[in-house]
Coordinates of C-alpha atoms in Angstrom, one line a residue:
Chain A
M1 CA 8.8 -11.3 28.1
F2 CA 6.1 -10.6 30.3
I3 CA 7.2 -7.2 30.7
Y4 CA 7.6 -6.6 27.0
F5 CA 4.2 -7.8 26.4
T6 CA 2.3 -5.5 28.9
R7 CA 4.6 -2.6 27.6
R8 CA 3.5 -3.2 24.2
L9 CA -0.2 -3.5 24.9
L10 CA -0.1 -0.3 27.1
Y11 CA 1.5 1.6 24.1
L12 CA -1.7 0.3 22.0
I13 CA -4.1 2.5 24.4
P14 CA -3.0 6.0 23.7
M15 CA -2.9 5.0 19.6
L16 CA -6.4 3.7 19.9
L17 CA -7.6 6.6 22.1
G18 CA -6.2 8.9 19.5
I19 CA -7.8 7.3 16.7
S20 CA -11.1 6.9 18.4
F21 CA -11.1 10.4 19.0
L22 CA -10.4 11.7 15.9
I23 CA -13.1 9.2 14.4
Y24 CA -15.5 10.6 16.8
L25 CA -14.8 14.3 15.9
G26 CA -15.5 13.1 12.2
L27 CA -18.7 11.6 13.3
E28 CA -19.7 14.9 14.8
L29 CA -18.6 17.4 12.0
T30 CA -20.2 15.3 9.3
P31 CA -23.5 16.5 8.1
G32 CA -26.6 14.7 9.7
D33 CA -27.9 14.8 13.0
I34 CA -25.9 12.4 15.4
L35 CA -29.2 11.1 16.9
S36 CA -30.1 9.3 13.9
Y37 CA -26.9 7.5 14.2
L38 CA -27.2 6.7 17.8
L39 CA -31.0 5.6 17.4
P40 CA -32.8 3.1 15.3
P41 CA -34.8 4.9 12.7
E42 CA -38.2 3.5 13.9
A43 CA -37.7 4.7 17.5
I44 CA -37.0 8.5 15.9
A45 CA -40.0 8.0 13.8
D46 CA -42.4 7.8 16.5
M47 CA -41.2 10.4 18.8
K48 CA -42.8 13.7 19.0
P49 CA -40.2 17.0 19.0
E50 CA -40.5 17.3 22.9
E51 CA -39.5 13.7 23.3
L52 CA -36.6 14.2 20.8
A53 CA -35.5 17.0 22.8
A54 CA -35.7 15.0 25.9
M55 CA -34.0 11.9 24.4
R56 CA -31.2 14.6 23.5
E57 CA -31.0 15.7 27.1
A58 CA -31.0 11.9 28.3
L59 CA -28.2 10.7 25.9
G60 CA -26.4 13.4 27.0
L61 CA -25.9 15.4 23.3
N62 CA -26.2 18.7 25.3
D63 CA -23.1 17.8 27.1
P64 CA -19.6 19.5 26.6
F65 CA -18.0 17.4 23.4
I66 CA -15.5 15.5 25.6
I67 CA -18.3 13.9 27.8
R68 CA -20.2 13.0 24.7
Y69 CA -16.8 11.6 23.4
I70 CA -16.8 9.5 26.7
Y71 CA -20.4 8.1 26.5
W72 CA -19.6 7.0 22.8
L73 CA -16.5 5.4 23.8
G74 CA -18.5 3.5 26.6
G75 CA -21.1 2.4 24.0
I76 CA -18.1 1.1 21.6
L77 CA -16.5 -0.9 24.3
Q78 CA -19.9 -2.6 25.1
G79 CA -20.3 -3.6 21.2
D80 CA -22.8 -0.6 20.5
F81 CA -21.3 0.6 17.2
G82 CA -24.8 2.7 16.5
Y83 CA -27.1 2.3 13.5
S84 CA -26.3 2.8 9.7
L85 CA -28.3 5.7 8.2
A86 CA -29.3 3.9 4.8
S87 CA -30.9 0.9 6.4
G88 CA -31.2 1.7 10.3
V89 CA -29.6 -1.8 11.0
P90 CA -27.2 -1.8 13.8
I91 CA -23.7 -1.3 12.3
S92 CA -22.3 -4.1 14.3
Q93 CA -24.7 -6.4 12.7
L94 CA -24.0 -5.2 9.2
V95 CA -20.4 -5.5 9.8
L96 CA -20.5 -9.3 11.2
E97 CA -22.5 -10.2 8.3
R98 CA -19.6 -9.3 6.2
V99 CA -16.6 -10.2 7.9
P100 CA -16.4 -14.3 7.0
A101 CA -16.4 -13.1 3.4
T102 CA -13.6 -10.7 3.3
L103 CA -11.6 -13.0 6.0
E104 CA -12.0 -16.1 3.3
L105 CA -10.7 -13.8 0.5
S106 CA -7.7 -12.2 2.5
V107 CA -6.7 -15.6 4.1
A108 CA -6.8 -17.3 0.9
A109 CA -4.7 -14.1 -0.9
L110 CA -2.5 -14.5 2.2
L111 CA -1.9 -18.1 1.8
F112 CA -1.3 -18.3 -1.9
S113 CA 1.0 -15.0 -1.7
T114 CA 2.9 -16.3 0.9
F115 CA 3.7 -19.7 -0.8
L116 CA 4.0 -18.4 -4.3
G117 CA 6.4 -15.6 -3.0
V118 CA 8.5 -17.8 -0.8
I119 CA 9.0 -20.5 -3.6
L120 CA 9.7 -18.0 -6.1
G121 CA 12.1 -15.9 -4.2
S122 CA 14.1 -18.7 -2.8
I123 CA 14.3 -20.2 -6.6
S124 CA 15.6 -16.6 -7.5
A125 CA 18.2 -16.4 -4.5
L126 CA 19.3 -19.9 -5.4
R127 CA 20.0 -19.1 -9.2
R128 CA 21.0 -15.4 -8.2
G129 CA 21.8 -13.7 -11.6
S130 CA 20.5 -16.3 -14.0
L131 CA 17.9 -15.5 -16.5
L132 CA 15.2 -16.7 -14.3
D133 CA 16.0 -14.7 -11.5
N134 CA 16.2 -11.4 -13.8
S135 CA 13.0 -12.3 -15.5
L136 CA 11.2 -12.8 -12.2
T137 CA 12.7 -9.4 -11.2
I138 CA 11.1 -7.9 -14.3
F139 CA 7.9 -9.5 -13.6
G140 CA 7.7 -8.3 -10.1
M141 CA 8.2 -4.6 -11.2
I142 CA 5.6 -5.1 -13.7
G143 CA 3.4 -6.5 -11.2
V144 CA 3.6 -3.7 -8.9
S145 CA 3.2 -1.3 -11.8
I146 CA -0.3 -2.5 -12.9
P147 CA -3.6 -1.2 -11.0
E148 CA -4.9 -4.3 -9.2
F149 CA -8.2 -3.6 -10.7
I150 CA -7.2 -3.9 -14.1
F151 CA -5.3 -7.3 -13.2
G152 CA -8.7 -8.2 -12.1
L153 CA -10.8 -7.1 -15.0
S154 CA -8.1 -8.9 -17.3
A155 CA -8.4 -12.1 -15.4
L156 CA -12.2 -11.8 -15.7
V157 CA -12.1 -11.3 -19.3
I158 CA -9.9 -14.2 -20.0
F159 CA -11.0 -16.7 -17.4
A160 CA -14.8 -16.0 -17.2
L161 CA -15.8 -14.0 -20.2
Q162 CA -13.6 -15.9 -22.9
L163 CA -12.8 -19.6 -21.5
E164 CA -15.8 -19.5 -19.4
W165 CA -13.9 -21.7 -16.8
L166 CA -14.8 -19.6 -13.6
P167 CA -18.0 -17.7 -12.7
V168 CA -18.1 -14.0 -13.3
G169 CA -18.4 -12.7 -9.7
K170 CA -20.1 -12.8 -6.5
R171 CA -19.9 -15.3 -3.5
L172 CA -22.9 -17.4 -3.5
M173 CA -25.3 -18.1 -5.9
P174 CA -29.2 -19.0 -4.8
G175 CA -29.5 -22.9 -4.7
Y176 CA -25.9 -23.5 -4.1
D177 CA -25.3 -24.4 -0.4
S178 CA -22.1 -26.4 0.4
Y179 CA -18.7 -24.9 0.4
W180 CA -17.5 -26.4 -2.5
D181 CA -20.2 -25.0 -4.3
H182 CA -18.8 -21.6 -3.8
M183 CA -15.1 -22.5 -4.3
P184 CA -14.9 -21.5 -8.1
H185 CA -16.1 -18.0 -6.9
L186 CA -13.2 -17.7 -4.7
V187 CA -10.5 -18.9 -7.0
M188 CA -10.2 -15.8 -9.2
P189 CA -10.5 -13.1 -6.7
A190 CA -8.2 -14.7 -4.3
M191 CA -5.6 -15.3 -7.1
V192 CA -5.9 -12.0 -8.2
L193 CA -5.1 -10.5 -4.9
G194 CA -2.8 -13.2 -4.0
L195 CA -0.6 -12.5 -7.3
I196 CA -0.6 -8.6 -6.5
M197 CA 1.0 -9.5 -3.2
T198 CA 3.3 -12.1 -4.3
A199 CA 5.6 -9.6 -5.9
G200 CA 6.6 -8.1 -2.3
V201 CA 7.0 -11.5 -0.9
M202 CA 9.3 -12.4 -3.5
R203 CA 11.4 -9.6 -3.5
Y204 CA 11.8 -9.9 0.2
T205 CA 12.4 -13.7 0.5
R206 CA 14.8 -13.5 -2.1
S207 CA 17.3 -10.8 -0.1
S208 CA 16.3 -12.5 3.0
M209 CA 17.5 -15.8 1.5
L210 CA 20.7 -14.4 0.1
D211 CA 21.4 -13.1 3.4
S212 CA 21.4 -16.3 5.3
L213 CA 23.2 -18.6 2.6
N214 CA 26.0 -16.2 3.1
K215 CA 25.8 -17.0 6.8
E216 CA 28.7 -19.4 8.2
F217 CA 26.1 -22.0 9.4
I218 CA 25.7 -22.7 5.7
R219 CA 29.5 -23.3 5.4
T220 CA 29.4 -25.5 8.5
A221 CA 26.6 -27.4 7.2
R222 CA 28.3 -27.7 3.8
S223 CA 31.5 -29.1 5.4
K224 CA 29.7 -31.7 7.1
G225 CA 28.9 -33.1 4.0
I226 CA 24.9 -32.4 3.9
P227 CA 23.2 -32.9 0.7
E228 CA 22.9 -29.4 -1.1
W229 CA 18.8 -29.3 -0.8
R230 CA 19.0 -30.3 2.7
I231 CA 21.3 -26.9 3.2
N232 CA 19.2 -24.7 1.0
F233 CA 15.7 -25.6 2.1
I234 CA 16.3 -27.1 5.7
H235 CA 18.9 -25.0 6.8
G236 CA 19.1 -21.7 4.7
L237 CA 15.2 -21.3 4.1
R238 CA 14.3 -21.7 7.6
V239 CA 16.5 -19.0 8.9
A240 CA 15.5 -16.8 5.9
L241 CA 11.6 -17.0 6.8
I242 CA 11.7 -15.2 10.0
P243 CA 11.8 -11.9 8.5
V244 CA 9.4 -12.9 5.8
V245 CA 6.8 -13.8 8.4
V246 CA 7.0 -10.4 9.7
L247 CA 6.5 -8.7 6.2
I248 CA 3.5 -10.7 5.8
G249 CA 2.5 -9.3 9.1
F250 CA 3.1 -5.8 8.1
R251 CA 1.1 -6.6 4.6
L252 CA -2.3 -6.9 6.7
P253 CA -3.3 -3.3 6.3
M254 CA -2.4 -3.4 2.4
L255 CA -4.4 -6.7 2.6
I256 CA -7.5 -4.9 4.1
G257 CA -7.0 -2.0 1.5
G258 CA -6.3 -4.4 -1.5
T259 CA -9.6 -6.1 -0.6
V260 CA -11.6 -3.0 -0.9
I261 CA -11.2 -2.5 -4.9
I262 CA -10.8 -6.4 -5.7
E263 CA -14.2 -6.8 -4.0
Q264 CA -15.7 -4.4 -6.0
V265 CA -14.4 -5.9 -9.4
F266 CA -15.5 -9.1 -8.5
Q267 CA -18.7 -8.1 -6.7
W268 CA -17.6 -10.0 -3.5
P269 CA -20.0 -9.5 -0.7
G270 CA -17.2 -8.5 2.0
I271 CA -16.3 -5.7 4.2
G272 CA -14.8 -3.4 1.5
N273 CA -17.9 -4.1 -0.6
L274 CA -20.0 -2.7 2.2
F275 CA -17.5 0.2 2.8
V276 CA -17.5 1.2 -0.9
N277 CA -21.3 1.2 -0.8
A278 CA -21.4 3.4 2.4
V279 CA -18.9 6.1 0.7
R280 CA -21.2 6.0 -2.5
G281 CA -24.0 6.7 -0.3
Q282 CA -22.7 9.2 2.1
N283 CA -23.5 7.0 5.1
Y284 CA -21.1 8.6 7.5
P285 CA -21.5 6.5 10.7
L286 CA -20.8 3.2 8.6
V287 CA -17.9 4.9 6.8
M288 CA -16.5 6.1 10.2
M289 CA -17.3 2.8 12.2
I290 CA -15.5 0.6 9.3
S291 CA -12.6 2.7 9.1
F292 CA -12.1 2.4 12.7
L293 CA -12.8 -1.3 13.1
S294 CA -10.1 -1.5 10.3
V295 CA -7.4 0.3 12.1
T296 CA -8.2 -1.5 15.3
A297 CA -7.9 -4.8 13.6
V298 CA -4.5 -3.5 11.9
L299 CA -3.1 -2.4 15.1
F300 CA -3.9 -5.6 17.1
A301 CA -2.6 -7.6 14.2
S302 CA 0.9 -5.7 14.2
F303 CA 0.8 -6.0 18.1
L304 CA 0.5 -9.9 17.8
I305 CA 3.1 -9.8 15.0
D306 CA 5.3 -8.1 17.3
L307 CA 5.0 -10.7 20.0
L308 CA 5.5 -13.6 17.6
T309 CA 8.9 -11.6 16.4
A310 CA 9.9 -11.4 20.0
L311 CA 9.2 -15.0 20.8
L312 CA 11.2 -16.2 17.6
D313 CA 14.1 -13.5 18.2
P314 CA 15.4 -13.1 21.8
R315 CA 17.7 -9.9 20.6
I316 CA 14.5 -8.0 20.1
K317 CA 13.4 -5.5 23.4
L318 CA 11.2 -2.7 23.4
E319 CA 13.8 0.2 23.0
Chain B
M1 CA 60.5 -8.1 -18.1
T2 CA 58.2 -5.7 -19.2
R3 CA 54.5 -6.3 -18.0
R4 CA 52.1 -6.6 -20.9
P5 CA 50.0 -3.3 -21.0
T6 CA 46.5 -3.9 -19.5
R7 CA 43.5 -2.0 -20.6
L8 CA 43.7 0.3 -17.9
D9 CA 47.3 1.1 -19.0
K10 CA 46.2 2.0 -22.6
K11 CA 43.4 4.0 -20.8
F12 CA 45.9 6.0 -19.0
D13 CA 48.2 6.3 -22.3
I14 CA 45.3 7.9 -23.9
L15 CA 44.4 10.2 -21.2
R16 CA 48.2 11.2 -20.8
E17 CA 48.6 11.9 -24.3
R18 CA 45.1 14.2 -24.4
T19 CA 46.6 16.0 -21.2
E20 CA 50.0 16.6 -23.3
R21 CA 48.0 18.0 -26.1
G22 CA 46.0 20.1 -23.5
T23 CA 42.8 18.8 -25.0
L24 CA 41.7 16.8 -21.9
K25 CA 38.1 18.3 -20.6
A26 CA 37.3 18.3 -17.0
A27 CA 35.7 14.9 -16.0
S28 CA 32.0 15.1 -17.4
S29 CA 30.0 17.4 -14.7
N30 CA 27.9 15.0 -12.7
R31 CA 28.9 11.5 -11.7
A32 CA 25.3 10.9 -10.7
L33 CA 23.8 11.7 -14.1
N34 CA 26.4 9.7 -15.9
K35 CA 25.3 7.1 -13.8
L36 CA 21.8 7.6 -14.2
A37 CA 22.4 7.6 -18.2
S38 CA 24.1 4.4 -18.1
N39 CA 21.1 2.6 -16.7
K40 CA 18.9 1.6 -19.7
L41 CA 16.0 0.9 -18.0
A42 CA 15.8 4.4 -16.2
V43 CA 16.8 6.2 -19.6
L44 CA 13.9 4.4 -21.4
G45 CA 11.4 5.3 -18.4
L46 CA 12.6 9.1 -18.4
A47 CA 11.9 9.1 -22.1
F48 CA 8.5 7.6 -21.8
V49 CA 7.4 9.6 -19.0
T50 CA 8.9 12.9 -20.7
I51 CA 6.9 12.0 -24.1
M52 CA 3.8 11.5 -22.0
I53 CA 3.9 14.9 -20.1
L54 CA 4.7 16.6 -23.5
A55 CA 1.9 15.0 -25.0
S56 CA -0.5 15.9 -22.3
V57 CA 0.4 19.5 -22.2
F58 CA 0.5 20.0 -25.8
A59 CA -2.7 17.9 -26.2
P60 CA -4.5 20.3 -28.7
L61 CA -1.4 19.7 -31.0
V62 CA -1.5 16.0 -30.7
T63 CA -5.2 15.5 -31.4
Q64 CA -7.7 17.2 -32.9
Y65 CA -10.7 16.0 -30.9
D66 CA -12.2 17.6 -27.9
P67 CA -12.3 14.8 -25.1
Q68 CA -15.7 16.0 -23.7
K69 CA -17.3 16.3 -27.3
V70 CA -20.3 13.8 -27.3
D71 CA -21.0 12.5 -30.8
L72 CA -23.9 9.8 -30.6
R73 CA -23.7 9.0 -34.1
M74 CA -20.2 7.5 -33.3
M75 CA -21.0 5.5 -30.2
L76 CA -18.5 2.6 -29.5
K77 CA -16.9 2.6 -33.1
P78 CA -13.8 0.3 -33.2
P79 CA -10.2 2.0 -34.1
S80 CA -10.2 3.5 -37.8
A81 CA -8.0 5.9 -39.4
D82 CA -10.3 8.7 -38.0
H83 CA -10.5 7.6 -34.4
I84 CA -7.1 5.7 -33.9
L85 CA -8.3 4.3 -30.8
G86 CA -11.9 4.2 -31.4
T87 CA -14.8 5.8 -29.6
D88 CA -16.5 5.6 -26.2
K89 CA -20.2 4.9 -25.1
I90 CA -21.1 8.2 -26.0
G91 CA -19.0 9.1 -28.9
R92 CA -16.1 10.5 -27.4
D93 CA -12.4 9.9 -28.9
V94 CA -10.6 7.4 -26.6
F95 CA -7.3 8.8 -28.0
A96 CA -8.2 12.3 -27.0
R97 CA -9.7 11.5 -23.8
I98 CA -6.2 9.4 -22.8
I99 CA -4.0 12.3 -24.0
Y100 CA -6.1 15.0 -22.0
G101 CA -6.6 12.5 -19.2
G102 CA -2.8 12.4 -18.6
R103 CA -3.0 15.9 -17.7
I104 CA -5.1 15.3 -14.7
S105 CA -3.7 12.0 -13.7
I106 CA -0.2 13.4 -13.9
L107 CA -1.4 16.3 -12.1
V108 CA -3.0 14.4 -9.5
G109 CA 0.1 12.1 -9.0
L110 CA 2.8 14.7 -9.1
G111 CA 0.9 17.3 -7.1
S112 CA 0.1 15.1 -4.4
A113 CA 3.7 13.7 -4.5
L114 CA 4.8 17.4 -4.1
G115 CA 2.4 18.3 -1.4
A116 CA 3.1 15.3 0.8
A117 CA 6.9 15.9 0.1
L118 CA 6.5 19.4 1.5
I119 CA 4.5 18.6 4.5
G120 CA 6.8 15.5 5.2
V121 CA 10.0 17.0 4.8
S122 CA 9.5 20.3 6.4
I123 CA 8.0 18.7 9.6
G124 CA 10.5 15.6 9.2
A125 CA 13.5 18.0 9.2
Y126 CA 12.5 20.7 11.5
T127 CA 11.1 18.5 14.3
A128 CA 14.2 15.9 14.2
Y129 CA 16.6 18.6 14.4
K130 CA 14.8 19.9 17.2
G131 CA 14.0 16.8 19.1
G132 CA 12.4 16.5 22.4
W133 CA 8.6 16.5 22.6
L134 CA 8.1 18.2 19.3
D135 CA 9.7 15.2 17.7
S136 CA 7.9 12.8 19.4
T137 CA 4.3 14.2 19.3
F138 CA 4.6 14.4 15.3
L139 CA 6.1 10.8 15.4
R140 CA 2.8 9.8 17.3
I141 CA 0.7 11.5 14.9
S142 CA 2.5 9.9 11.8
E143 CA 2.1 6.6 13.3
V144 CA -1.9 7.2 13.8
V145 CA -2.1 8.2 10.3
M146 CA 0.1 5.4 8.9
S147 CA -1.8 2.6 10.8
F148 CA -5.0 3.3 8.6
P149 CA -5.0 1.2 5.7
Q150 CA -4.4 3.9 3.0
I151 CA -7.5 3.2 1.0
I152 CA -9.4 3.3 4.0
L153 CA -8.3 6.7 5.1
V154 CA -8.7 8.1 1.7
L155 CA -12.4 7.2 1.4
M156 CA -13.1 8.3 4.5
L157 CA -11.6 11.5 3.7
V158 CA -13.4 11.9 0.3
T159 CA -16.8 10.9 2.3
I160 CA -16.1 14.0 4.3
L161 CA -14.5 16.5 2.1
G162 CA -16.5 15.6 -1.0
Q163 CA -15.1 14.5 -4.3
S164 CA -13.3 17.2 -6.5
L165 CA -10.2 17.3 -8.0
M166 CA -8.7 19.7 -5.4
N167 CA -10.0 17.6 -2.6
L168 CA -8.2 14.6 -4.0
I169 CA -5.0 16.3 -4.3
I170 CA -5.3 17.6 -0.7
I171 CA -6.3 14.1 0.3
F172 CA -3.7 12.3 -1.1
T173 CA -1.3 15.0 0.6
L174 CA -2.8 14.5 4.0
T175 CA -2.6 10.6 3.9
G176 CA 0.6 10.2 1.8
W177 CA 3.1 12.3 4.1
G178 CA 4.1 9.8 6.5
S179 CA 6.4 8.0 4.5
L180 CA 8.6 11.0 3.3
Y181 CA 8.4 12.4 7.2
R182 CA 9.9 9.2 8.5
L183 CA 12.4 9.0 5.7
T184 CA 13.5 12.8 6.4
R185 CA 13.4 12.4 10.1
A186 CA 15.7 9.4 10.0
Q187 CA 18.2 11.2 7.6
M188 CA 18.1 14.2 10.0
L189 CA 18.7 12.2 12.9
S190 CA 21.8 11.1 11.8
L191 CA 23.2 14.4 10.0
R192 CA 22.6 16.5 12.9
E193 CA 25.1 14.7 14.8
E194 CA 27.6 15.7 12.2
E195 CA 30.5 18.2 13.1
Y196 CA 29.8 20.6 10.4
V197 CA 26.3 21.5 12.2
Q198 CA 27.9 21.9 15.4
A199 CA 30.3 24.4 13.9
L200 CA 27.3 26.1 12.2
R201 CA 25.7 26.4 15.6
A202 CA 28.8 27.8 17.1
F203 CA 28.9 30.5 14.5
G204 CA 25.3 31.4 16.0
L205 CA 23.0 30.8 12.8
N206 CA 19.4 30.2 13.5
T207 CA 17.9 26.9 13.6
F208 CA 15.9 27.6 10.4
T209 CA 18.9 28.2 8.2
I210 CA 21.0 25.4 9.8
C211 CA 18.4 22.9 9.0
F212 CA 16.9 23.8 5.9
K213 CA 19.7 25.4 4.1
H214 CA 22.8 23.3 5.4
I215 CA 21.5 20.0 6.6
L216 CA 18.6 19.1 4.1
P217 CA 20.5 19.2 1.0
N218 CA 22.6 16.4 2.1
A219 CA 19.4 14.1 2.7
L220 CA 17.9 15.1 -0.9
G221 CA 19.2 12.0 -2.6
P222 CA 16.8 9.4 -0.7
I223 CA 13.9 12.2 -0.8
M224 CA 14.0 12.6 -4.5
V225 CA 13.7 8.9 -5.0
N226 CA 10.8 8.7 -2.6
I227 CA 9.1 11.7 -4.5
T228 CA 9.4 9.6 -7.8
L229 CA 7.9 6.4 -6.3
S230 CA 5.3 8.4 -4.6
T231 CA 4.1 9.8 -7.8
A232 CA 3.6 6.6 -9.5
M233 CA 1.7 5.4 -6.4
F234 CA -0.7 8.3 -6.2
I235 CA -1.0 7.6 -9.9
L236 CA -2.3 4.1 -9.3
Q237 CA -4.3 5.3 -6.3
E238 CA -6.1 8.1 -8.5
A239 CA -6.8 4.9 -11.1
G240 CA -8.3 2.8 -8.4
L241 CA -10.4 5.4 -6.8
S242 CA -11.9 6.8 -10.2
F243 CA -12.4 3.0 -11.1
L244 CA -14.7 3.0 -8.0
G245 CA -16.1 6.4 -9.2
L246 CA -15.0 8.1 -6.0
G247 CA -11.9 9.7 -7.6
V248 CA -11.9 12.8 -9.6
P249 CA -15.7 13.7 -10.8
L250 CA -16.5 11.6 -13.7
N251 CA -17.0 14.6 -16.2
I252 CA -13.1 15.1 -16.1
P253 CA -11.2 12.9 -18.1
T254 CA -8.7 10.9 -16.5
W255 CA -7.1 7.7 -17.0
G256 CA -8.9 6.2 -14.2
N257 CA -12.1 7.8 -15.2
I258 CA -11.8 6.3 -18.7
L259 CA -11.4 2.8 -17.2
N260 CA -14.4 3.5 -14.8
V261 CA -16.6 2.0 -17.8
A262 CA -14.8 -1.3 -17.5
Q263 CA -17.3 -2.1 -14.7
D264 CA -19.9 -2.8 -17.4
L265 CA -19.3 -6.5 -18.5
R266 CA -20.6 -5.8 -21.8
I267 CA -17.8 -3.1 -22.5
L268 CA -15.7 -5.3 -20.7
Q269 CA -15.8 -8.3 -23.0
N270 CA -17.0 -6.7 -26.7
Y271 CA -15.5 -3.2 -26.7
W272 CA -11.5 -3.5 -25.5
W273 CA -10.5 -0.5 -27.2
V274 CA -12.6 1.6 -24.8
W275 CA -10.7 0.5 -21.5
L276 CA -7.7 -1.6 -22.6
P277 CA -5.6 1.5 -23.9
S278 CA -6.1 3.7 -21.0
A279 CA -5.2 0.5 -18.7
M280 CA -1.7 0.2 -20.6
T281 CA -0.9 3.7 -20.4
I282 CA -1.4 3.7 -16.5
S283 CA 0.7 0.6 -16.6
L284 CA 3.5 1.7 -18.6
F285 CA 3.4 5.2 -17.1
V286 CA 3.8 4.0 -13.6
L287 CA 6.3 1.1 -14.6
A288 CA 8.4 3.9 -16.3
I289 CA 8.5 6.3 -13.2
N290 CA 9.3 3.0 -11.2
F291 CA 12.4 2.5 -13.4
V292 CA 13.2 6.2 -12.8
G293 CA 12.9 5.9 -9.4
D294 CA 15.1 2.7 -9.1
G295 CA 17.7 4.3 -11.2
L296 CA 17.8 7.2 -9.0
R297 CA 17.9 5.1 -5.9
D298 CA 21.1 3.2 -7.6
T299 CA 22.9 6.7 -8.3
T300 CA 22.2 8.3 -5.3
D301 CA 22.8 5.5 -2.8
P302 CA 26.0 5.4 -1.7
T303 CA 26.0 1.6 -1.1
M304 CA 25.4 1.0 -4.7
Q305 CA 28.0 3.1 -6.2
G306 CA 29.9 1.2 -8.6

């Protein structure tokens, strides 16, 4: 186990190095002086041209590309992500401010889609071939064909504008402080994002459940006279859930991507919103660093999922 | 005791009779095609896709309106006999915009899928056949590309390359070749061990010929399915990006660009005809393509052969 853990961790390093190299290449090739990204804007404004030139030398900007990359990487490892072009605020600060909102939204959506998907998927499997099963399959197909923002917009029109049950968007309103006050704001984006992801979880649970219901331990359980619901849910579903957990882990990149558009629809102040605004404002450093951070997050998440699977299933070994 | 004739017996009788009369035609040309034709959803999907493609190609015959023509006296008019889907914020005919928009949206979807297929399939087939360091290098590269959340990578490239129709197709191609590469590689790894490949090699044929002319056609089924489903995915992505205002430049009508105005709550609530028809068109078109793709998968996947 320890060997597997180390090898899997070591495998991450070349990936991250490759990705960071590409990101740095992007940073250097995009228009704009790299100095404005490395230094806070006030500092640059106060400097004379000679001082700037000296600064350039001191920061190693005249060094060969590889050396500059290594310096940059060193900075990243110490938490120095540079400065946003638009506001001059350190990127790390901008991102940290937005992380809680995105986490809140994605965790809520993940929980919602997992519960709904697992329940609907197992019902589908138990009632295989029934009208319910077929209509759920069709609904799943329709669900993956509708663009996510249309789904969000329709929800907005129905629940916020027509019925006025839920607020139109945003996360916090002035004067609302407690956690409960902003729950209504979370409901719609989380449900929309969750429902979009449900289709996949449902499909996967269905086939995994069908698979496990055909296994021999189910027959054994049945011959022991255990009640049918216990067989289905305690014996069948538990085994069926292992691959589903893995699937949910692999959907993390989709979750991060999905929040980009949904946050825009509901004006949710998360990372996705920050990212889109950065793209619109041609704020290259911010775009690059958010991309870099999201890939890093995905890679670490998939690393953790691999470990979890290895713990659950002793058959898995690296190659 | 005589057996009661079963349905199969009757079928054989009919066949025998026809053979004797000499009117038996050879079994219909293509089993896969027949199977696809018997899948109602796939046929329905194919019909819808064909109609939409024809309508957008022959757009000037379908509608007399110019999708770009601004008519400020006709702003936000509801559907009527003149404008069957009404007009938008600056008086452009919504129906014409959807029909003409189909040209670009379908072009982006299909073009990107074919581009991704060209890159993914040729790299996948060649490197998997060659194996060795070439194969592992490209496998690594595809892992790097695929570990980015797709929309983040797409938007990052939009920032670097700038916003244009051509750039969007290039960006989709660059970000979307991974899955086709993986698929082709997997197919190739198993096919290259076949005996006929060894025979070809013994004949002294060159790698390119063996790889692309003799092995690749056998892997074409799953690749076609993947291209179909990628087309649907790229159309959805174009719509999403255009909704954000970051896809095809806003002055070109596409299904996504028509929807861009739906960010305005006033339009969203009061002028449904500006955005709803386009939303329905995208969803139905993508659904239709997905039906075709699923139908194709059922016909080409040997485990599904009924």
